[in-house]
Each structure stands twice: as C-alpha cells, then as structure tokens.
Rosetta silent file (secondary structure, phi, psi, omega in degrees, C-alpha in Angstrom):
SEQUENCE: XXXXXXXXXXXXXXXXXXXXXXXXXXXXXXXXXXXXXXXXXXXXXXXXXXXXXXXXXXXXXXXXXXXXXXXXXXXXXXXXXXXXXXXXXXXXXXXXXXXXXXXXXXXXXXXXXXXXXXXXXXXXXXXXXX
SCORE:     score description
SCORE:     0.000 S_00000001
   1 L     0.000  -32.080 -177.114  220.706   80.465   29.552 S_00000001
   2 H   -73.989  -43.991  171.718  219.278   83.725   30.096 S_00000001
   3 H   -54.079  -58.675  179.626  215.415   82.305   29.902 S_00000001
   4 H   -41.534  -80.615 -164.814  216.463   79.521   32.548 S_00000001
   5 H   -41.367  -46.667 -177.477  217.797   82.253   35.050 S_00000001
   6 H   -65.268  -42.883 -173.935  214.608   84.148   34.686 S_00000001
   7 H   -69.473  -22.326  170.149  212.504   81.186   35.016 S_00000001
   8 H   -64.323  -35.787 -176.128  214.525   80.303   38.064 S_00000001
   9 H   -83.251  -34.062  175.345  214.250   83.616   39.346 S_00000001
  10 H   -79.128  -12.615  175.040  210.515   83.934   38.817 S_00000001
  11 H   -85.113  -30.760 -172.838  209.878   80.523   40.463 S_00000001
  12 H   -76.207  -31.536  173.506  212.048   81.416   43.383 S_00000001
  13 H   -84.290  -26.244  169.902  210.004   84.809   43.939 S_00000001
  14 H   -69.001  -41.301  178.327  206.888   82.783   43.597 S_00000001
  15 H   -66.650  -36.243  179.802  207.816   80.410   46.195 S_00000001
  16 H   -82.011  -29.759  177.191  208.924   82.917   48.693 S_00000001
  17 H   -75.895  -31.596 -176.103  205.822   85.076   48.062 S_00000001
  18 H   -66.958  -55.151  177.574  203.701   82.027   48.680 S_00000001
  19 H   -42.166  -58.321 -155.289  205.903   81.202   52.142 S_00000001
  20 H   -75.727  -40.133  168.717  205.190   84.772   53.084 S_00000001
  21 H   -66.969  -27.021  174.616  201.444   84.703   52.649 S_00000001
  22 H   -82.053  -22.920  173.587  201.031   81.508   54.351 S_00000001
  23 H   -82.023  -33.046  154.422  203.154   82.891   57.277 S_00000001
  24 H   -34.011  -66.852  167.076  201.102   85.840   57.403 S_00000001
  25 H   -51.592  -44.699  179.541  197.882   83.964   57.257 S_00000001
  26 H   -75.327  -22.079  157.704  199.206   81.743   59.944 S_00000001
  27 H   -51.393  -62.959 -178.358  199.853   84.616   62.221 S_00000001
  28 H   -59.566  -44.491  173.463  196.497   86.168   61.824 S_00000001
  29 H   -73.601  -27.606 -177.488  194.614   83.029   62.520 S_00000001
  30 H   -93.064  -31.979  179.133  196.545   81.803   65.396 S_00000001
  31 H   -91.717  -41.718  177.342  197.426   85.126   67.126 S_00000001
  32 H   -70.002  -66.279 -163.715  194.349   87.507   65.995 S_00000001
  33 L   -93.332   16.826  173.483  191.572   85.065   65.795 S_00000001
  34 L    44.541   43.379  165.130  193.024   82.690   68.655 S_00000001
  35 L   -74.501  158.332  178.273  192.600   79.533   66.578 S_00000001
  36 L   -92.154  -24.673  159.234  194.550   76.626   67.948 S_00000001
  37 L  -148.457 -173.898 -177.144  195.862   75.890   64.427 S_00000001
  38 L   -94.940  149.514  164.553  195.638   77.045   60.828 S_00000001
  39 L  -119.530  115.232  175.129  193.569   75.231   57.979 S_00000001
  40 E  -113.046  106.270 -172.950  195.006   75.801   54.707 S_00000001
  41 L    49.923   45.446 -177.331  192.801   73.772   52.195 S_00000001
  42 L    70.329   20.624  168.263  191.988   71.109   54.678 S_00000001
  43 E  -143.012  158.355  178.107  195.538   70.733   56.121 S_00000001
  44 E  -134.791 -163.707 -161.491  197.642   72.212   58.744 S_00000001
  45 E  -146.773  139.631  150.291  201.379   72.070   59.931 S_00000001
  46 E  -135.657  157.774 -172.900  203.030   71.533   63.151 S_00000001
  47 E  -111.839  133.484 -164.378  206.662   71.554   64.237 S_00000001
  48 L   -87.737  150.978 -167.597  207.480   68.474   66.360 S_00000001
  49 L  -115.130  -33.208 -175.761  208.614   69.265   69.880 S_00000001
  50 L  -126.578  161.808  171.416  209.478   65.884   71.474 S_00000001
  51 L  -103.440   45.028  173.629  211.075   62.697   70.467 S_00000001
  52 L   -66.469  -17.111 -166.746  208.143   60.299   71.476 S_00000001
  53 L  -115.295    3.974 -170.982  208.068   59.493   67.583 S_00000001
  54 L   -44.672  141.702 -172.745  211.935   59.340   67.211 S_00000001
  55 L    94.253  -35.786  161.708  212.909   56.995   64.165 S_00000001
  56 L   -85.815  -54.553  169.957  209.866   58.197   62.435 S_00000001
  57 L  -146.802  140.723 -163.695  209.662   61.700   62.952 S_00000001
  58 L  -106.960  155.805  170.337  212.446   63.742   64.727 S_00000001
  59 L   -54.642  136.096  176.585  212.396   67.027   66.873 S_00000001
  60 L    73.063   21.722  160.782  212.035   70.119   64.715 S_00000001
  61 L   -77.969  152.683 -177.112  210.533   68.064   61.743 S_00000001
  62 E  -105.223  134.046  169.173  207.546   69.716   60.254 S_00000001
  63 E  -129.949  149.508 -170.440  204.674   67.587   59.648 S_00000001
  64 E   -93.564  120.525  162.330  201.602   68.246   57.337 S_00000001
  65 E  -112.752  140.622 -171.872  198.259   66.923   58.686 S_00000001
  66 E   -97.752  119.905  174.856  195.162   66.479   56.558 S_00000001
  67 E   -62.833  108.289 -161.760  192.306   67.652   58.686 S_00000001
  68 L  -173.790 -168.031  177.116  189.759   64.787   58.921 S_00000001
  69 L  -134.533   26.540 -167.601  188.622   61.702   60.834 S_00000001
  70 L  -107.447   78.530 -176.987  189.799   59.407   58.366 S_00000001
  71 L  -144.072  159.902  179.871  192.596   57.074   59.897 S_00000001
  72 L  -127.537  169.300  155.022  193.162   53.526   60.619 S_00000001
  73 L   -28.715  115.425  162.639  195.541   51.273   62.638 S_00000001
  74 L   108.054  -15.592 -179.774  199.164   52.042   62.110 S_00000001
  75 L   -71.338  143.272  172.367  198.348   55.678   61.000 S_00000001
  76 E  -104.091  128.115 -175.685  199.910   58.459   62.754 S_00000001
  77 E  -112.890  155.717  170.846  197.596   61.119   63.838 S_00000001
  78 E  -103.430  135.382  162.371  197.617   64.504   65.642 S_00000001
  79 E  -134.231  175.092 -172.067  195.108   65.252   68.354 S_00000001
  80 E   -98.887  128.266 -179.340  194.525   68.018   71.009 S_00000001
  81 E  -137.038   77.162  165.137  195.449   67.025   74.580 S_00000001
  82 L    74.998   33.854  169.515  194.311   69.869   76.960 S_00000001
  83 L   109.298   -8.652 -170.637  195.834   72.517   74.666 S_00000001
  84 E  -111.864  134.404 -174.585  198.938   70.419   73.653 S_00000001
  85 E  -119.274  124.467 -175.803  198.889   68.734   70.269 S_00000001
  86 E  -103.534  128.449  164.924  200.311   65.061   70.418 S_00000001
  87 E  -109.691  104.935  177.421  201.320   62.994   67.155 S_00000001
  88 E  -126.225  174.862  179.485  201.577   59.328   68.024 S_00000001
  89 E   -88.250  110.170 -173.037  200.822   56.393   66.190 S_00000001
  90 E   -54.236  104.567 -170.888  197.332   54.591   66.266 S_00000001
  91 E   -93.531  -35.292 -165.392  197.555   51.057   68.129 S_00000001
  92 E  -142.835  154.044  161.484  193.883   50.405   68.758 S_00000001
  93 E  -127.173  130.843  165.891  190.419   51.961   67.870 S_00000001
  94 E  -149.752  124.242 -172.410  187.544   51.124   70.012 S_00000001
  95 L    58.201 -102.971  175.697  184.345   52.544   69.923 S_00000001
  96 L  -102.836   -0.051  172.863  184.560   56.451   70.369 S_00000001
  97 E  -108.942  148.454 -175.561  188.139   56.050   71.682 S_00000001
  98 E  -131.710  134.043 -173.280  191.468   55.771   70.090 S_00000001
  99 E  -117.259  128.588 -166.184  194.474   54.409   71.823 S_00000001
 100 E  -119.786  154.749  166.082  197.766   55.980   70.470 S_00000001
 101 E  -137.394  152.822  173.918  201.630   55.195   71.260 S_00000001
 102 L   -98.052  133.632 -177.045  204.606   57.182   70.313 S_00000001
 103 L   -56.814  -33.415 -179.524  206.910   54.701   68.385 S_00000001
 104 L   -86.267    5.368 -174.221  209.833   55.633   71.000 S_00000001
 105 L  -104.846  151.614 -178.605  207.568   55.153   74.110 S_00000001
 106 L   -94.287  -19.420  165.953  207.007   51.801   75.811 S_00000001
 107 L  -101.258  152.093 -164.566  203.656   52.784   76.899 S_00000001
 108 L   -90.887  148.887 -174.112  200.421   53.371   75.351 S_00000001
 109 L   -73.137  164.657  169.436  198.847   56.986   75.786 S_00000001
 110 L   -55.928  154.955  164.673  195.463   57.427   77.639 S_00000001
 111 L   -58.795  140.459  173.658  192.485   56.811   75.383 S_00000001
 112 E  -101.178  143.473  163.687  191.648   59.939   73.004 S_00000001
 113 E   -59.508  158.022  179.319  188.120   60.823   72.288 S_00000001
 114 H   -80.000  -25.485 -173.531  187.603   60.746   68.508 S_00000001
 115 H   -88.289    4.327  174.093  186.372   64.160   68.575 S_00000001
 116 H   -94.194   -7.017  177.385  189.735   65.431   69.827 S_00000001
 117 E   -74.990  115.098 -173.446  191.672   64.201   66.648 S_00000001
 118 E   -69.515  -56.535 -177.100  192.893   66.927   64.242 S_00000001
 119 E   166.539 -174.597 -169.227  193.623   64.460   61.659 S_00000001
 120 E   -93.135  142.087  175.023  196.073   62.066   59.963 S_00000001
 121 E   -81.225  108.555  157.210  200.075   62.907   59.115 S_00000001
 122 E   -86.212   -8.618 -178.611  200.672   62.852   55.398 S_00000001
 123 E  -168.017  134.945  168.885  203.961   64.132   55.035 S_00000001
 124 E  -110.442  113.665 -176.273  207.107   64.558   57.069 S_00000001
 125 E  -115.847  109.493 -174.069  209.724   67.233   56.182 S_00000001
 126 L   -97.718  125.559  173.991  212.893   66.189   57.999 S_00000001
 127 L  -100.404    6.477  172.472  215.764   68.761   57.791 S_00000001
 128 L   -92.612   -5.558  179.181  217.994   66.211   59.292 S_00000001
 129 L  -110.976    1.889 -179.937  217.923   64.371   55.926 S_00000001
 130 L  -100.482    0.000    0.000  218.496   67.397   53.767 S_00000001
C-alpha cells in the first residue's frame, strides 16, 4: 500500500509540475513575446467564450487544436477573425475560402481565408460532464 501511495504522489507532483511549466510557457509566449496563441508541440488550446457551438462545445470548455491546414467538411476548426478566435464547423470549402457555421447558429459565417485558420479541434475538455 505504501508503494501505491508513493506512485500516486509522484504522478500527482509530476502532473502539477507539467501544468506549471505549460502555464509559465503560455504567459511568456502570449504576454512577453506578444504571440496570439501558444504552440506546444504543434498544438494549442483555447477556452470557449460563447455558446455558438452549444450542444457540441459549451462555454468554458477547453479545446485542443492541432495547428495545421488539414481539415474537411464537418470538421470543427479555429480561425483568427481580426484578433478574435472563432471555433465553428466547416460547412463548405470553396477555393481559398472556407465557410463555417456555429452549431447553434442559424446563419453561416462570412467566408474565411484559409491563411486565417489555426487548425482543427482534436479534443474537447468539458467540465460540465465531470
């Protein structure tokens, strides 16, 4: 039993240490280096601020985004819209533009230039189900 307690304690401290390092790294990248988002091994994360994807992604959920240009229709992507980050589902892809729409929205968004797309959502961490 003592061994299990030591293992759990070690794992807990390790996880907390990793979270602290990522937090410090995030502050340095976004506040000191003035980057829009952090890149951690090709991934970034955002906290959802609106209910436009309600039913799939809720307010205050954390989304993990794979930074790349690999997405298809029905994928959920995050893009930069004049300094705001929008996470919506891909409705159509037309040449160099992507048309998206929030799952809870009735109307499509304005077309998004492909160079504004950060990447595809690969994980949703929802605290409402915990």
